[in-house]
PDB file of C-alpha atoms in Angstrom:
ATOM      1  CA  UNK V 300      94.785  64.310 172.383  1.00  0.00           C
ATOM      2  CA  UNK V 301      95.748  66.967 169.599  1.00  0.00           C
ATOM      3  CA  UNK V 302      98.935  65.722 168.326  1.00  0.00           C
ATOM      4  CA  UNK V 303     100.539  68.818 167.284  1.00  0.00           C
ATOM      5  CA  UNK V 304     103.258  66.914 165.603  1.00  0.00           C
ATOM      6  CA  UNK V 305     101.148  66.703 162.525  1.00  0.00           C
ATOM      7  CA  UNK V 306     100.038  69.961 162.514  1.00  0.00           C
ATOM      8  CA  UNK V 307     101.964  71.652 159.752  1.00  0.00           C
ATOM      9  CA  UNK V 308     101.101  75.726 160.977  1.00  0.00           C
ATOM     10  CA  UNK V 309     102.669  74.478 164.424  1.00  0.00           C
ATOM     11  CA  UNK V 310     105.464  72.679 162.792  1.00  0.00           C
ATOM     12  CA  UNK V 311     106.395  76.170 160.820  1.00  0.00           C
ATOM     13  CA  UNK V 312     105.983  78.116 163.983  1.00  0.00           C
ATOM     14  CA  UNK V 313     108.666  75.751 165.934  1.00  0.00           C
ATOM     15  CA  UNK V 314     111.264  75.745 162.584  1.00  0.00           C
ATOM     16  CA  UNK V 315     110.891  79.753 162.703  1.00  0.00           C
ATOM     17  CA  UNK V 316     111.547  79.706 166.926  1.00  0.00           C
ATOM     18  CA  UNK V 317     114.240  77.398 166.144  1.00  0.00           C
ATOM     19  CA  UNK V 318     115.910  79.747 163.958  1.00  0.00           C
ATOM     20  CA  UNK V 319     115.803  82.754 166.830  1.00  0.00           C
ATOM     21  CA  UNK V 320     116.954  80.530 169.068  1.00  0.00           C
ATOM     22  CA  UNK V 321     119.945  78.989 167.228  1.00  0.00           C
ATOM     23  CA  UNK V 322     121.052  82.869 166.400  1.00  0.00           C
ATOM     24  CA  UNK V 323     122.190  82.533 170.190  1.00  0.00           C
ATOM     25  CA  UNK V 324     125.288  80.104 169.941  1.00  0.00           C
ATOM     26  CA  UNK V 325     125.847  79.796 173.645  1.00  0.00           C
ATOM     27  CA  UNK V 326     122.261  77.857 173.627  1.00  0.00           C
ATOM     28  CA  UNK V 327     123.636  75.133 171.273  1.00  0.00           C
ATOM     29  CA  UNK V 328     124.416  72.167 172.735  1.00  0.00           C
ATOM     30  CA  UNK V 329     123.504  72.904 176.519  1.00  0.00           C
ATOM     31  CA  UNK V 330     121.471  71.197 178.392  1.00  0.00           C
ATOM     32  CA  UNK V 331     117.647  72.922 179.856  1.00  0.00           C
ATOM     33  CA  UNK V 332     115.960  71.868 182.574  1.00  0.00           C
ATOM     34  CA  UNK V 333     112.038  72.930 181.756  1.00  0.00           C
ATOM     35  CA  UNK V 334     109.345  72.471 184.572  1.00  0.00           C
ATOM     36  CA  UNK V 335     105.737  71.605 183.574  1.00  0.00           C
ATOM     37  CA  UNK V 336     107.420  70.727 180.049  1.00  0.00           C
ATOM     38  CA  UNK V 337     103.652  69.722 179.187  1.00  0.00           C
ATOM     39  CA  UNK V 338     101.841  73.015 180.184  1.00  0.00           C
ATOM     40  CA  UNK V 339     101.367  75.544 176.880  1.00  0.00           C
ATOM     41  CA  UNK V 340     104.624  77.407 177.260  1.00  0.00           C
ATOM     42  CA  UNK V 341     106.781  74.517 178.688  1.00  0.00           C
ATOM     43  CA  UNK V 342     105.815  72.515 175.704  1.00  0.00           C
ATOM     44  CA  UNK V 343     106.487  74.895 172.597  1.00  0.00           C
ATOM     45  CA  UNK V 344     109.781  75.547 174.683  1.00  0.00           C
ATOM     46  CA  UNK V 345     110.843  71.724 174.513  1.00  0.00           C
ATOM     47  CA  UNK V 346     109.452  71.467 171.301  1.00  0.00           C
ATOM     48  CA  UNK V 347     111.935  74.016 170.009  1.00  0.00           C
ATOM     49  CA  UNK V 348     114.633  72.488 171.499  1.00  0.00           C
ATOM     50  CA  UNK V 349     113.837  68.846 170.529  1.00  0.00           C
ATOM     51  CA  UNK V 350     113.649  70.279 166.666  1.00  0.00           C
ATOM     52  CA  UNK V 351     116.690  71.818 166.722  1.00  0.00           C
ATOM     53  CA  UNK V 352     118.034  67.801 168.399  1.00  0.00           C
ATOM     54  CA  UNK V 353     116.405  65.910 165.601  1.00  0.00           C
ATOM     55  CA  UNK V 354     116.061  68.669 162.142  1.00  0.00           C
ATOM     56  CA  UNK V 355     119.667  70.556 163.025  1.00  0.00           C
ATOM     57  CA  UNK V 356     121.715  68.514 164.848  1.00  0.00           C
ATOM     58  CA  UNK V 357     121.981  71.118 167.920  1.00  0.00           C
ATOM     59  CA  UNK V 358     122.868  68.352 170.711  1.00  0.00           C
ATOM     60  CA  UNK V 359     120.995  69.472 173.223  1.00  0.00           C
ATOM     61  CA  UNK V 360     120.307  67.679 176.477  1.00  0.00           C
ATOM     62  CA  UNK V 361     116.108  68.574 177.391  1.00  0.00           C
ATOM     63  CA  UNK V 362     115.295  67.351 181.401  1.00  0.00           C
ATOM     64  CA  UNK V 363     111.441  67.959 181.343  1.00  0.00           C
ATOM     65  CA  UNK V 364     110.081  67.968 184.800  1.00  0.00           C
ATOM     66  CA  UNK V 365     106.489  66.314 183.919  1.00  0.00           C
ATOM     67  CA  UNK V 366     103.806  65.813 186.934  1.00  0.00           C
ATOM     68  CA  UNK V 367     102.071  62.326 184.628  1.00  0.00           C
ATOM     69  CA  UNK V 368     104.063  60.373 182.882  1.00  0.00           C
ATOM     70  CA  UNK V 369     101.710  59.198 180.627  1.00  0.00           C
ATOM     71  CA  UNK V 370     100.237  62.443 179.724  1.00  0.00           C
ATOM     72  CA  UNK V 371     103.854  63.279 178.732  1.00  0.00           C
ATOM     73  CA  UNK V 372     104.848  60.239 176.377  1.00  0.00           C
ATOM     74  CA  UNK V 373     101.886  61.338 174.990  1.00  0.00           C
ATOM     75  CA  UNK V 374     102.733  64.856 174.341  1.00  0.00           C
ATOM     76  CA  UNK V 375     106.240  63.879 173.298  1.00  0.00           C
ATOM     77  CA  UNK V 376     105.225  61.093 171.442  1.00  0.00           C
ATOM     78  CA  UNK V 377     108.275  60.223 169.158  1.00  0.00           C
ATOM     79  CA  UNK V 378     110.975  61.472 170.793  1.00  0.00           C
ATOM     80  CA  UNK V 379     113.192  60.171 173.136  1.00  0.00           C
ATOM     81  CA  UNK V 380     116.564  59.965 175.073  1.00  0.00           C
ATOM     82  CA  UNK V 381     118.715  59.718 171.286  1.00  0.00           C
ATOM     83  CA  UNK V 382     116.504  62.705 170.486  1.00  0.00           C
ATOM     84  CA  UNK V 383     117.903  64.593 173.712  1.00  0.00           C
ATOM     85  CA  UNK V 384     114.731  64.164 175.794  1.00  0.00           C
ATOM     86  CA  UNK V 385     114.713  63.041 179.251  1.00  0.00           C
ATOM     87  CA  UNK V 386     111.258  62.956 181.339  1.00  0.00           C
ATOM     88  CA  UNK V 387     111.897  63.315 185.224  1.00  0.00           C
ATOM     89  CA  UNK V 388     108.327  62.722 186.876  1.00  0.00           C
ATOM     90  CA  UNK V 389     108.426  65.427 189.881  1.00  0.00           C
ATOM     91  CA  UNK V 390     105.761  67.721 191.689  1.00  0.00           C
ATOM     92  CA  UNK V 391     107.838  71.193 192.535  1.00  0.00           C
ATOM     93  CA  UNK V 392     105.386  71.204 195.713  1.00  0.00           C
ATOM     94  CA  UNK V 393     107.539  67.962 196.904  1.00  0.00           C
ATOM     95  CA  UNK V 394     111.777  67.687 197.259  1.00  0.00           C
ATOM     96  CA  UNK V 395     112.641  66.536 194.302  1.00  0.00           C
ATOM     97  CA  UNK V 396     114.475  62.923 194.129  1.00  0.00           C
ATOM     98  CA  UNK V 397     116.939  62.960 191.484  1.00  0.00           C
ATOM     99  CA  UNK V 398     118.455  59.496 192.285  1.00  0.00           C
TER     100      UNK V 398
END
């Protein structure tokens, strides 16, 4: 699996998105709910948000909706609840359970 993580042109990309996004105060410290969190868009989007968490203290709650678990910790590898991250395993096809 590409770990993106260690990809410094990616790591750039989500500092500078960071940046745009914390321009918009009402988005600090909220919490997101992101569906297919590891699909291309889903996962830049939480990867913003988990930067901001960990690199600029932003306290922001992420729920990622993932369909595989281990696909997931994968993608995420390194973060996790302290970092604001919570993984919900769900299929938007089916009711979702949030007990």
């Amino acid at each position: 699996m590409l770990h993106l993580y260690q990809n410094t042109a990616y790591m750039e990309e989500v500092a500078e998105l960071w940046k745009r996004v914390s321009a918009i105060p009402d988005l600090i410290g909220k919490t997101f709910l992101i569906s297919g969190a590891t699909g291309m868009i889903g996962s830049l989007t939480t990867d913003v948000l988990l930067w901001g968490n960990r690199y600029a203290g932003a306290d922001s709650r992420v729920v990622a909706l993932v369909r595989s678990p281990e696909k997931s910790r994968e993608r995420f590898d390194g973060f996790t609840e302290k970092d604001g991250l919570l993984l919900i395993e769900a299929d938007l096809m089916k009711p979702l359970d949030m007990q």
